[in-house]
């Protein structure tokens, strides 16, 4: 049985998707938030999952916060730490402590749009596809080895809210899948730091948007 600690800062819908997945061989040992008012804490507590707060505001600096956070996490001896909408930048020491067992989800097709406001920036850039990425965390922000990505179309009438909702629905599909692969020991890091999925099912083609048209553009 693998033990998982999930870190949140707010709503916690990705945490919920992982809990709901009831991944065989995995136990959610705790949910930890850096904000006492994080909505997701209620969901965890209602399901009997220890819900712990390490309030970043109670610490003078990042190192002290990171140390307290690591102490809280290590109390549950996790095999895997999952960042699920955890909105604090973690120091190198923290990241290296959990190297190879720290996953994050980011609402863009990394390496495009690291950082904040990804949906607004995708709309401003005029990209036709957008998406979400689950990756191992390394010291450089939003830059670690990619485990899985989901692509969504960007429509002409999208605003930040519609695009975020379309991406979030895919986040809820790919994050439980990535965690399941980790729990099943299917993730290996290959040459150049790329993630290799053991016994991977091959993709059967490209995902193109707008779709290709067999006989040229549609006539009006
Ligand atoms: C999600 O969209 C997640 O990808 C994003 O915050 C949201 C949290 O939602 N994370 C980041 O932007 C991290 N850089 P949730 O609390 O409902 O899971």
PDB file of C-alpha atoms and ligand atoms in Angstrom:
ATOM      1  CA  UNK A   1       0.000   0.000   0.000  1.00  0.00           C
ATOM      2  CA  UNK A   2       1.435   3.399  -1.021  1.00  0.00           C
ATOM      3  CA  UNK A   3       0.784   6.396   1.149  1.00  0.00           C
ATOM      4  CA  UNK A   4      -0.054   9.764  -0.458  1.00  0.00           C
ATOM      5  CA  UNK A   5      -0.105  13.272   0.997  1.00  0.00           C
ATOM      6  CA  UNK A   6      -1.969  15.880  -1.078  1.00  0.00           C
ATOM      7  CA  UNK A   7      -1.149  19.590  -0.783  1.00  0.00           C
ATOM      8  CA  UNK A   8      -3.823  22.153  -1.609  1.00  0.00           C
ATOM      9  CA  UNK A   9      -4.376  25.893  -1.270  1.00  0.00           C
ATOM     10  CA  UNK A  10      -8.039  26.345  -2.180  1.00  0.00           C
ATOM     11  CA  UNK A  11     -10.956  24.613  -3.858  1.00  0.00           C
ATOM     12  CA  UNK A  12      -9.302  21.211  -3.999  1.00  0.00           C
ATOM     13  CA  UNK A  13     -11.180  19.782  -6.977  1.00  0.00           C
ATOM     14  CA  UNK A  14      -8.077  17.945  -8.227  1.00  0.00           C
ATOM     15  CA  UNK A  15      -7.608  16.470  -4.748  1.00  0.00           C
ATOM     16  CA  UNK A  16     -11.249  15.349  -4.891  1.00  0.00           C
ATOM     17  CA  UNK A  17     -10.713  13.687  -8.256  1.00  0.00           C
ATOM     18  CA  UNK A  18      -7.805  11.686  -6.822  1.00  0.00           C
ATOM     19  CA  UNK A  19      -9.758  10.704  -3.703  1.00  0.00           C
ATOM     20  CA  UNK A  20     -12.777   9.704  -5.825  1.00  0.00           C
ATOM     21  CA  UNK A  21     -10.549   7.578  -8.056  1.00  0.00           C
ATOM     22  CA  UNK A  22     -10.016   5.216  -5.080  1.00  0.00           C
ATOM     23  CA  UNK A  23      -6.754   4.038  -6.626  1.00  0.00           C
ATOM     24  CA  UNK A  24      -6.047   0.415  -5.698  1.00  0.00           C
ATOM     25  CA  UNK A  25      -2.887   0.103  -3.613  1.00  0.00           C
ATOM     26  CA  UNK A  26      -3.004   3.766  -2.548  1.00  0.00           C
ATOM     27  CA  UNK A  27      -4.114   5.417   0.657  1.00  0.00           C
ATOM     28  CA  UNK A  28      -4.625   9.175   1.022  1.00  0.00           C
ATOM     29  CA  UNK A  29      -2.798   9.667   4.316  1.00  0.00           C
ATOM     30  CA  UNK A  30      -3.479  13.402   4.663  1.00  0.00           C
ATOM     31  CA  UNK A  31      -4.474  16.621   2.950  1.00  0.00           C
ATOM     32  CA  UNK A  32      -2.313  19.604   3.892  1.00  0.00           C
ATOM     33  CA  UNK A  33      -3.184  23.234   3.135  1.00  0.00           C
ATOM     34  CA  UNK A  34      -1.155  26.407   3.521  1.00  0.00           C
ATOM     35  CA  UNK A  35      -4.430  28.301   3.927  1.00  0.00           C
ATOM     36  CA  UNK A  36      -6.757  27.670   6.866  1.00  0.00           C
ATOM     37  CA  UNK A  37      -9.797  28.653   4.745  1.00  0.00           C
ATOM     38  CA  UNK A  38      -9.087  26.249   1.870  1.00  0.00           C
ATOM     39  CA  UNK A  39     -12.406  24.778   0.757  1.00  0.00           C
ATOM     40  CA  UNK A  40     -10.844  21.380   0.107  1.00  0.00           C
ATOM     41  CA  UNK A  41     -10.091  20.847   3.805  1.00  0.00           C
ATOM     42  CA  UNK A  42     -13.799  20.315   4.497  1.00  0.00           C
ATOM     43  CA  UNK A  43     -14.066  17.659   1.818  1.00  0.00           C
ATOM     44  CA  UNK A  44     -11.074  15.792   3.296  1.00  0.00           C
ATOM     45  CA  UNK A  45     -12.242  16.039   6.887  1.00  0.00           C
ATOM     46  CA  UNK A  46     -15.761  14.864   5.927  1.00  0.00           C
ATOM     47  CA  UNK A  47     -14.181  11.707   4.521  1.00  0.00           C
ATOM     48  CA  UNK A  48     -12.075  11.024   7.590  1.00  0.00           C
ATOM     49  CA  UNK A  49      -8.844  12.067   5.887  1.00  0.00           C
ATOM     50  CA  UNK A  50      -6.570  13.999   8.265  1.00  0.00           C
ATOM     51  CA  UNK A  51      -6.801  17.662   7.177  1.00  0.00           C
ATOM     52  CA  UNK A  52      -3.787  19.653   8.317  1.00  0.00           C
ATOM     53  CA  UNK A  53      -3.063  23.377   8.057  1.00  0.00           C
ATOM     54  CA  UNK A  54       0.445  24.800   7.863  1.00  0.00           C
ATOM     55  CA  UNK A  55      -0.356  28.498   7.494  1.00  0.00           C
ATOM     56  CA  UNK A  56       2.401  30.205   5.533  1.00  0.00           C
ATOM     57  CA  UNK A  57       1.465  33.515   7.185  1.00  0.00           C
ATOM     58  CA  UNK A  58       2.663  32.161  10.543  1.00  0.00           C
ATOM     59  CA  UNK A  59       6.263  31.944   9.317  1.00  0.00           C
ATOM     60  CA  UNK A  60       8.830  34.665   8.841  1.00  0.00           C
ATOM     61  CA  UNK A  61      10.187  33.325   5.568  1.00  0.00           C
ATOM     62  CA  UNK A  62      10.052  30.579   2.985  1.00  0.00           C
ATOM     63  CA  UNK A  63      12.684  28.368   4.592  1.00  0.00           C
ATOM     64  CA  UNK A  64      10.871  28.260   7.929  1.00  0.00           C
ATOM     65  CA  UNK A  65       7.567  27.549   6.164  1.00  0.00           C
ATOM     66  CA  UNK A  66       9.115  24.830   3.994  1.00  0.00           C
ATOM     67  CA  UNK A  67      10.646  23.183   7.094  1.00  0.00           C
ATOM     68  CA  UNK A  68       7.314  23.171   8.941  1.00  0.00           C
ATOM     69  CA  UNK A  69       5.526  21.873   5.850  1.00  0.00           C
ATOM     70  CA  UNK A  70       8.069  19.058   5.434  1.00  0.00           C
ATOM     71  CA  UNK A  71       7.704  18.133   9.098  1.00  0.00           C
ATOM     72  CA  UNK A  72       3.919  17.923   8.758  1.00  0.00           C
ATOM     73  CA  UNK A  73       4.221  15.844   5.581  1.00  0.00           C
ATOM     74  CA  UNK A  74       6.879  13.504   6.961  1.00  0.00           C
ATOM     75  CA  UNK A  75       4.625  12.722   9.933  1.00  0.00           C
ATOM     76  CA  UNK A  76       2.591  10.669   7.416  1.00  0.00           C
ATOM     77  CA  UNK A  77       5.649   8.946   5.812  1.00  0.00           C
ATOM     78  CA  UNK A  78       4.340   9.385   2.270  1.00  0.00           C
ATOM     79  CA  UNK A  79       5.590   7.501  -0.765  1.00  0.00           C
ATOM     80  CA  UNK A  80       4.184  10.303  -2.930  1.00  0.00           C
ATOM     81  CA  UNK A  81       3.442  13.997  -2.382  1.00  0.00           C
ATOM     82  CA  UNK A  82       0.858  15.480  -4.755  1.00  0.00           C
ATOM     83  CA  UNK A  83       0.574  19.226  -5.361  1.00  0.00           C
ATOM     84  CA  UNK A  84      -3.053  19.856  -6.287  1.00  0.00           C
ATOM     85  CA  UNK A  85      -3.555  23.576  -6.725  1.00  0.00           C
ATOM     86  CA  UNK A  86      -0.869  24.309  -4.132  1.00  0.00           C
ATOM     87  CA  UNK A  87      -0.063  27.945  -4.803  1.00  0.00           C
ATOM     88  CA  UNK A  88       3.183  28.527  -2.868  1.00  0.00           C
ATOM     89  CA  UNK A  89       6.579  28.373  -4.506  1.00  0.00           C
ATOM     90  CA  UNK A  90       8.639  25.707  -2.747  1.00  0.00           C
ATOM     91  CA  UNK A  91      12.366  26.125  -2.114  1.00  0.00           C
ATOM     92  CA  UNK A  92      15.029  23.916  -3.678  1.00  0.00           C
ATOM     93  CA  UNK A  93      15.688  22.090  -0.383  1.00  0.00           C
ATOM     94  CA  UNK A  94      12.037  21.075  -0.107  1.00  0.00           C
ATOM     95  CA  UNK A  95      11.837  19.995  -3.734  1.00  0.00           C
ATOM     96  CA  UNK A  96      15.026  17.925  -3.534  1.00  0.00           C
ATOM     97  CA  UNK A  97      13.853  16.239  -0.312  1.00  0.00           C
ATOM     98  CA  UNK A  98      10.939  14.755  -2.286  1.00  0.00           C
ATOM     99  CA  UNK A  99      12.772  14.279  -5.593  1.00  0.00           C
ATOM    100  CA  UNK A 100      11.111  11.622  -7.744  1.00  0.00           C
ATOM    101  CA  UNK A 101       8.030  11.476  -5.509  1.00  0.00           C
ATOM    102  CA  UNK A 102       6.619  14.993  -5.905  1.00  0.00           C
ATOM    103  CA  UNK A 103       3.983  15.548  -8.607  1.00  0.00           C
ATOM    104  CA  UNK A 104       2.304  18.779  -9.717  1.00  0.00           C
ATOM    105  CA  UNK A 105      -0.518  19.674 -12.074  1.00  0.00           C
ATOM    106  CA  UNK A 106      -0.249  22.850 -14.097  1.00  0.00           C
ATOM    107  CA  UNK A 107      -3.057  24.360 -16.216  1.00  0.00           C
ATOM    108  CA  UNK A 108      -1.179  24.668 -19.513  1.00  0.00           C
ATOM    109  CA  UNK A 109       0.683  22.573 -22.041  1.00  0.00           C
ATOM    110  CA  UNK A 110       4.122  23.043 -20.489  1.00  0.00           C
ATOM    111  CA  UNK A 111       6.609  24.388 -21.349  1.00  0.00           C
ATOM    112  CA  UNK A 112       4.087  26.946 -22.652  1.00  0.00           C
ATOM    113  CA  UNK A 113       2.740  29.344 -20.046  1.00  0.00           C
ATOM    114  CA  UNK A 114       4.530  28.474 -16.819  1.00  0.00           C
ATOM    115  CA  UNK A 115       3.483  30.554 -13.805  1.00  0.00           C
ATOM    116  CA  UNK A 116       0.136  32.249 -13.212  1.00  0.00           C
ATOM    117  CA  UNK A 117      -2.856  33.346 -15.353  1.00  0.00           C
ATOM    118  CA  UNK A 118      -2.297  30.594 -17.908  1.00  0.00           C
ATOM    119  CA  UNK A 119      -5.772  30.770 -19.453  1.00  0.00           C
ATOM    120  CA  UNK A 120      -5.671  34.539 -19.942  1.00  0.00           C
ATOM    121  CA  UNK A 121      -2.201  34.287 -21.464  1.00  0.00           C
ATOM    122  CA  UNK A 122      -3.276  31.445 -23.779  1.00  0.00           C
ATOM    123  CA  UNK A 123      -6.205  33.564 -25.017  1.00  0.00           C
ATOM    124  CA  UNK A 124      -3.942  36.589 -25.511  1.00  0.00           C
ATOM    125  CA  UNK A 125      -1.427  34.491 -27.427  1.00  0.00           C
ATOM    126  CA  UNK A 126      -4.168  33.249 -29.769  1.00  0.00           C
ATOM    127  CA  UNK A 127      -3.225  29.577 -29.443  1.00  0.00           C
ATOM    128  CA  UNK A 128      -5.720  27.111 -30.944  1.00  0.00           C
ATOM    129  CA  UNK A 129      -5.020  24.400 -28.395  1.00  0.00           C
ATOM    130  CA  UNK A 130      -4.362  24.631 -24.681  1.00  0.00           C
ATOM    131  CA  UNK A 131      -4.409  22.094 -21.877  1.00  0.00           C
ATOM    132  CA  UNK A 132      -2.920  20.740 -18.690  1.00  0.00           C
ATOM    133  CA  UNK A 133       0.249  18.943 -17.639  1.00  0.00           C
ATOM    134  CA  UNK A 134       1.158  16.601 -14.788  1.00  0.00           C
ATOM    135  CA  UNK A 135       4.898  16.636 -14.125  1.00  0.00           C
ATOM    136  CA  UNK A 136       7.481  15.704 -11.557  1.00  0.00           C
ATOM    137  CA  UNK A 137       8.587  18.765  -9.631  1.00  0.00           C
ATOM    138  CA  UNK A 138      12.172  19.964  -9.954  1.00  0.00           C
ATOM    139  CA  UNK A 139      13.723  23.158  -8.559  1.00  0.00           C
ATOM    140  CA  UNK A 140      12.910  25.209 -11.700  1.00  0.00           C
ATOM    141  CA  UNK A 141       9.272  26.337 -11.530  1.00  0.00           C
ATOM    142  CA  UNK A 142       6.842  24.393 -13.767  1.00  0.00           C
ATOM    143  CA  UNK A 143       9.716  22.728 -15.561  1.00  0.00           C
ATOM    144  CA  UNK A 144      10.040  19.108 -14.399  1.00  0.00           C
ATOM    145  CA  UNK A 145       9.689  15.894 -16.429  1.00  0.00           C
ATOM    146  CA  UNK A 146       6.243  15.560 -18.000  1.00  0.00           C
ATOM    147  CA  UNK A 147       4.129  12.530 -17.053  1.00  0.00           C
ATOM    148  CA  UNK A 148       0.918  13.225 -18.991  1.00  0.00           C
ATOM    149  CA  UNK A 149      -0.720  16.106 -20.853  1.00  0.00           C
ATOM    150  CA  UNK A 150      -4.268  16.747 -22.002  1.00  0.00           C
ATOM    151  CA  UNK A 151      -5.056  18.984 -24.969  1.00  0.00           C
ATOM    152  CA  UNK A 152      -8.263  21.006 -25.357  1.00  0.00           C
ATOM    153  CA  UNK A 153      -9.392  23.249 -28.213  1.00  0.00           C
ATOM    154  CA  UNK A 154      -9.596  27.007 -27.779  1.00  0.00           C
ATOM    155  CA  UNK A 155     -12.791  28.396 -29.330  1.00  0.00           C
ATOM    156  CA  UNK A 156     -13.243  31.883 -30.764  1.00  0.00           C
ATOM    157  CA  UNK A 157     -15.828  32.816 -28.143  1.00  0.00           C
ATOM    158  CA  UNK A 158     -13.880  31.463 -25.165  1.00  0.00           C
ATOM    159  CA  UNK A 159     -13.203  33.641 -22.174  1.00  0.00           C
ATOM    160  CA  UNK A 160     -10.970  32.742 -19.238  1.00  0.00           C
ATOM    161  CA  UNK A 161     -13.824  31.026 -17.404  1.00  0.00           C
ATOM    162  CA  UNK A 162     -14.960  28.789 -20.270  1.00  0.00           C
ATOM    163  CA  UNK A 163     -11.405  27.841 -21.141  1.00  0.00           C
ATOM    164  CA  UNK A 164     -10.495  27.153 -17.497  1.00  0.00           C
ATOM    165  CA  UNK A 165     -13.549  24.906 -17.118  1.00  0.00           C
ATOM    166  CA  UNK A 166     -12.631  22.911 -20.244  1.00  0.00           C
ATOM    167  CA  UNK A 167      -9.063  22.464 -19.004  1.00  0.00           C
ATOM    168  CA  UNK A 168     -10.148  21.610 -15.445  1.00  0.00           C
ATOM    169  CA  UNK A 169     -12.364  18.765 -16.672  1.00  0.00           C
ATOM    170  CA  UNK A 170      -9.274  17.240 -18.298  1.00  0.00           C
ATOM    171  CA  UNK A 171      -7.150  17.867 -15.180  1.00  0.00           C
ATOM    172  CA  UNK A 172      -9.607  15.681 -13.291  1.00  0.00           C
ATOM    173  CA  UNK A 173      -8.983  12.884 -15.790  1.00  0.00           C
ATOM    174  CA  UNK A 174      -5.207  13.032 -16.084  1.00  0.00           C
ATOM    175  CA  UNK A 175      -4.183  13.572 -12.458  1.00  0.00           C
ATOM    176  CA  UNK A 176      -5.736  10.372 -11.055  1.00  0.00           C
ATOM    177  CA  UNK A 177      -4.217   8.531 -14.036  1.00  0.00           C
ATOM    178  CA  UNK A 178      -0.718   9.889 -13.305  1.00  0.00           C
ATOM    179  CA  UNK A 179      -1.035   9.002  -9.617  1.00  0.00           C
ATOM    180  CA  UNK A 180      -2.208   5.516 -10.524  1.00  0.00           C
ATOM    181  CA  UNK A 181       0.821   5.000 -12.775  1.00  0.00           C
ATOM    182  CA  UNK A 182       3.111   6.143  -9.944  1.00  0.00           C
ATOM    183  CA  UNK A 183       1.416   3.809  -7.469  1.00  0.00           C
ATOM    184  CA  UNK A 184       1.738   0.927  -9.930  1.00  0.00           C
ATOM    185  CA  UNK A 185       5.496   1.654 -10.368  1.00  0.00           C
ATOM    186  CA  UNK A 186       4.932   2.315 -14.086  1.00  0.00           C
ATOM    187  CA  UNK A 187       6.849   5.624 -14.248  1.00  0.00           C
ATOM    188  CA  UNK A 188      10.564   5.558 -15.015  1.00  0.00           C
ATOM    189  CA  UNK A 189      12.864   8.440 -15.810  1.00  0.00           C
ATOM    190  CA  UNK A 190      14.702   7.774 -19.045  1.00  0.00           C
ATOM    191  CA  UNK A 191      17.399   9.520 -21.027  1.00  0.00           C
ATOM    192  CA  UNK A 192      17.438  13.318 -20.790  1.00  0.00           C
ATOM    193  CA  UNK A 193      15.137  13.238 -17.765  1.00  0.00           C
ATOM    194  CA  UNK A 194      12.136  12.237 -19.862  1.00  0.00           C
ATOM    195  CA  UNK A 195       9.462  10.161 -18.161  1.00  0.00           C
ATOM    196  CA  UNK A 196       8.887   6.717 -19.636  1.00  0.00           C
ATOM    197  CA  UNK A 197       5.633   4.874 -18.958  1.00  0.00           C
ATOM    198  CA  UNK A 198       6.264   1.153 -18.666  1.00  0.00           C
ATOM    199  CA  UNK A 199       3.987  -0.958 -20.899  1.00  0.00           C
ATOM    200  CA  UNK A 200       2.671   2.217 -22.520  1.00  0.00           C
ATOM    201  CA  UNK A 201      -0.275   1.887 -24.871  1.00  0.00           C
ATOM    202  CA  UNK A 202       0.797   3.620 -28.119  1.00  0.00           C
ATOM    203  CA  UNK A 203      -1.153   6.716 -29.189  1.00  0.00           C
ATOM    204  CA  UNK A 204      -2.868   6.113 -32.521  1.00  0.00           C
ATOM    205  CA  UNK A 205      -2.430   9.535 -34.064  1.00  0.00           C
ATOM    206  CA  UNK A 206      -2.194  13.282 -33.692  1.00  0.00           C
ATOM    207  CA  UNK A 207      -4.828  15.511 -32.186  1.00  0.00           C
ATOM    208  CA  UNK A 208      -5.377  18.411 -34.561  1.00  0.00           C
ATOM    209  CA  UNK A 209      -7.522  21.484 -34.039  1.00  0.00           C
ATOM    210  CA  UNK A 210      -9.177  22.888 -36.119  1.00  0.00           C
ATOM    211  CA  UNK A 211      -9.748  19.435 -37.641  1.00  0.00           C
ATOM    212  CA  UNK A 212      -8.315  18.662 -41.081  1.00  0.00           C
ATOM    213  CA  UNK A 213     -10.806  18.787 -43.933  1.00  0.00           C
ATOM    214  CA  UNK A 214     -10.538  16.042 -46.539  1.00  0.00           C
ATOM    215  CA  UNK A 215     -11.632  18.159 -49.529  1.00  0.00           C
ATOM    216  CA  UNK A 216     -10.297  21.579 -48.695  1.00  0.00           C
ATOM    217  CA  UNK A 217     -12.079  24.420 -46.887  1.00  0.00           C
ATOM    218  CA  UNK A 218     -15.855  24.200 -46.462  1.00  0.00           C
ATOM    219  CA  UNK A 219     -17.671  26.225 -49.208  1.00  0.00           C
ATOM    220  CA  UNK A 220     -20.083  28.921 -48.051  1.00  0.00           C
TER     221      UNK A 220
HETATM  222  C1  LIG B   1      -5.981  23.911 -11.029  1.00  0.00           C
HETATM  223  O1  LIG B   1      -6.422  24.412 -12.266  1.00  0.00           O
HETATM  224  C2  LIG B   1      -4.491  23.637 -11.067  1.00  0.00           C
HETATM  225  O2  LIG B   1      -4.046  23.177 -12.305  1.00  0.00           O
HETATM  226  C3  LIG B   1      -3.945  25.014 -10.767  1.00  0.00           C
HETATM  227  O3  LIG B   1      -4.791  25.549  -9.787  1.00  0.00           O
HETATM  228  C4  LIG B   1      -6.086  24.984  -9.942  1.00  0.00           C
HETATM  229  C5  LIG B   1      -6.499  24.409  -8.611  1.00  0.00           C
HETATM  230  O4  LIG B   1      -7.819  23.941  -8.631  1.00  0.00           O
HETATM  231  N1  LIG B   1      -2.591  24.949 -10.334  1.00  0.00           N
HETATM  232  C6  LIG B   1      -1.677  25.857 -10.616  1.00  0.00           C
HETATM  233  O5  LIG B   1      -1.913  26.867 -11.233  1.00  0.00           O
HETATM  234  C7  LIG B   1      -0.300  25.556 -10.068  1.00  0.00           C
HETATM  235  N2  LIG B   1       0.684  26.367 -10.736  1.00  0.00           N
HETATM  236  P1  LIG B   1      -8.328  22.926  -7.542  1.00  0.00           P
HETATM  237  O6  LIG B   1      -7.960  23.540  -6.193  1.00  0.00           O
HETATM  238  O7  LIG B   1      -9.814  22.879  -7.735  1.00  0.00           O
HETATM  239  O8  LIG B   1      -7.655  21.619  -7.780  1.00  0.00           O
END
